[in-house]
Amino acid sequence: MESTGQNPPQGNHTTLMDFILLGFSDAPDLRGFLFGVFFIIYVIILMGNSLIIIITKVNPSLHTPMYFFLRNFSSLEICYVSVTVPRLLTDLCRQNRNISFLACATQMYFFLVFGATECFLLTAMAYDRYVAICNPLLYPLIMNNRLCNQLAACCWITGIPVHIGFTCLIFSLPFCGNNQLNHFFCDIPPVLKLACGDTFMTEMLVYAVAVLVVTIPFTLILGSYVKIISTILKLPSATGRAKAFSTCSSHLTVVALFFGSGIMTYMRPKSSHLTGMDKFLSLFYTIVTPMFNPIIYCLRNKDVIGALKKFLPKWVVL
């Protein structure tokens, strides 16, 4: 039973103290299988991103702005998936899937902060590629260590104050009646469904924050790549065009996967939200996309592949 969105009679108003994460309880026969799949994916994400962090740190040839941001991105991916996947794995192994208000709010807060950081970091990576391809002579001067550190710090910090207030606002809403959260983590749409009373202003704020955090960065990235592709097509050498495309294709693929699923989740009208579709999209941008990121960056980047070939034999010998 879902909340009707209307204020119940005052006498029947019971304040909830926790939620029940239903997750994949509607498929009990698949719990063991799902646990195995999600556990393997989680290990792949941790190992793949850790390997990228180590390689870009120890290999001097990868001490460039592009790989500095990639190292930050891999660190972020580890934090991002660790907000939701360990809890999901735990819930698949137990009957009691209760989560307190505080734990739910904490999970939502860190999920939103790391999600916003990913949007900003992908934008910074697009700017780096824009400068490298459209202003190659000025690239070392513009993308110096100081600017790279400042951009990275802004990406990590900017979402923190916004989402503290945003999370507090959502959890200050009255929750009563049904406490079954039909999701595998505390995301905004399923939590708002359980709120009693008028949530219109909160929903409008969700769209406003989504525009600031998702739509504007995505538009900036698209604008950067319009300029980048235009510049690449003007290059006289076919080899130069191929090399320029190869350095951008990995980033553009990750952008399409992450922003595509994110926009479909948070920018759709509330009336079009279906539980099954929301769970699928959430799985896509919280688990599947982070799993593909290390693969995309490694397989489509000759520098990283070269560094891997040098690094792995030494590691195996040790």
XYZ file of N, CA, C and O in Angstrom, residues 2 6-7 19 21 24 30 55 60 79 91 113 122 126 135 156 172 176 178 184-185 212 214 216 224-225 252 297 318:
116
model
N 0.582 2.234 -0.867
C 1.383 3.454 -0.934
C 0.623 4.603 -0.293
O -0.612 4.624 -0.236
N -2.032 12.547 0.871
C -2.913 13.456 1.591
C -2.620 13.374 3.078
O -2.181 12.351 3.595
N -2.888 14.464 3.779
C -2.724 14.455 5.228
C -3.772 13.549 5.862
O -4.978 13.720 5.619
N 12.381 2.864 8.093
C 11.840 2.350 6.847
C 12.210 0.881 6.717
O 13.113 0.375 7.396
N 13.513 -1.433 3.660
C 13.973 -1.464 2.277
C 13.531 -2.783 1.635
O 14.078 -3.848 1.943
N 14.871 -6.369 -3.414
C 14.454 -7.401 -4.370
C 13.717 -8.528 -3.649
O 13.816 -9.689 -4.039
N 15.679 -15.542 -6.283
C 16.853 -15.009 -6.982
C 17.842 -14.344 -6.035
O 18.854 -13.809 -6.487
N 48.170 2.792 -11.013
C 48.928 2.950 -12.260
C 49.191 4.421 -12.568
O 50.312 4.801 -12.919
N 55.295 7.631 -14.179
C 55.588 9.057 -14.422
C 54.976 9.597 -15.712
O 54.626 10.782 -15.780
N 34.055 5.357 -3.710
C 33.200 5.942 -2.657
C 31.730 5.842 -3.040
O 30.875 5.489 -2.211
N 21.377 -6.762 2.815
C 19.925 -6.984 2.806
C 19.540 -8.254 2.056
O 18.507 -8.863 2.358
N 25.825 13.588 -2.595
C 27.086 14.333 -2.639
C 28.047 13.710 -3.656
O 28.632 14.401 -4.497
N 33.180 15.049 -14.139
C 33.079 14.766 -15.572
C 33.121 16.054 -16.388
O 33.653 16.086 -17.493
N 35.936 17.174 -19.122
C 35.585 17.672 -20.455
C 36.326 18.975 -20.750
O 36.795 19.199 -21.877
N 43.080 24.299 -27.648
C 44.164 25.256 -27.367
C 45.424 24.504 -26.945
O 45.928 24.686 -25.824
N 34.811 18.180 -5.436
C 34.557 17.374 -4.242
C 33.755 18.128 -3.179
O 32.991 17.533 -2.424
N 12.655 16.264 6.958
C 11.825 17.036 7.879
C 10.347 16.924 7.504
O 9.477 17.397 8.240
N 4.181 8.948 7.622
C 3.227 8.218 8.438
C 2.591 7.113 7.600
O 2.639 7.148 6.374
N 2.436 3.910 5.724
C 3.296 2.917 5.077
C 4.765 3.277 5.244
O 5.176 4.402 4.955
N 16.153 -0.378 -3.280
C 17.232 -1.067 -2.574
C 18.159 -0.100 -1.855
O 19.118 -0.516 -1.208
N 17.882 1.206 -1.952
C 18.588 2.196 -1.139
C 17.715 3.433 -1.019
O 16.677 3.546 -1.676
N 20.674 22.240 -11.622
C 21.980 22.795 -11.257
C 23.087 21.740 -11.290
O 24.194 22.000 -11.750
N 22.862 18.377 -12.538
C 22.902 17.424 -13.653
C 22.809 18.115 -15.007
O 23.681 17.944 -15.872
N 22.911 21.399 -16.096
C 23.902 22.417 -16.471
C 25.272 21.793 -16.767
O 25.875 22.091 -17.812
N 31.273 21.643 -24.854
C 32.716 21.399 -24.995
C 32.991 20.432 -26.136
O 33.900 20.642 -26.949
N 32.182 19.373 -26.209
C 32.440 18.358 -27.229
C 32.016 18.796 -28.629
O 32.545 18.291 -29.625
N 33.527 10.461 -23.284
C 32.197 10.714 -23.848
C 31.267 9.527 -23.615
O 30.067 9.709 -23.354
N 37.926 2.972 -19.775
C 39.136 3.792 -19.753
C 40.392 2.976 -20.046
O 41.361 3.502 -20.603
N 56.206 -9.976 -7.713
C 56.263 -9.695 -6.276
C 55.274 -10.581 -5.514
O 55.550 -10.995 -4.409
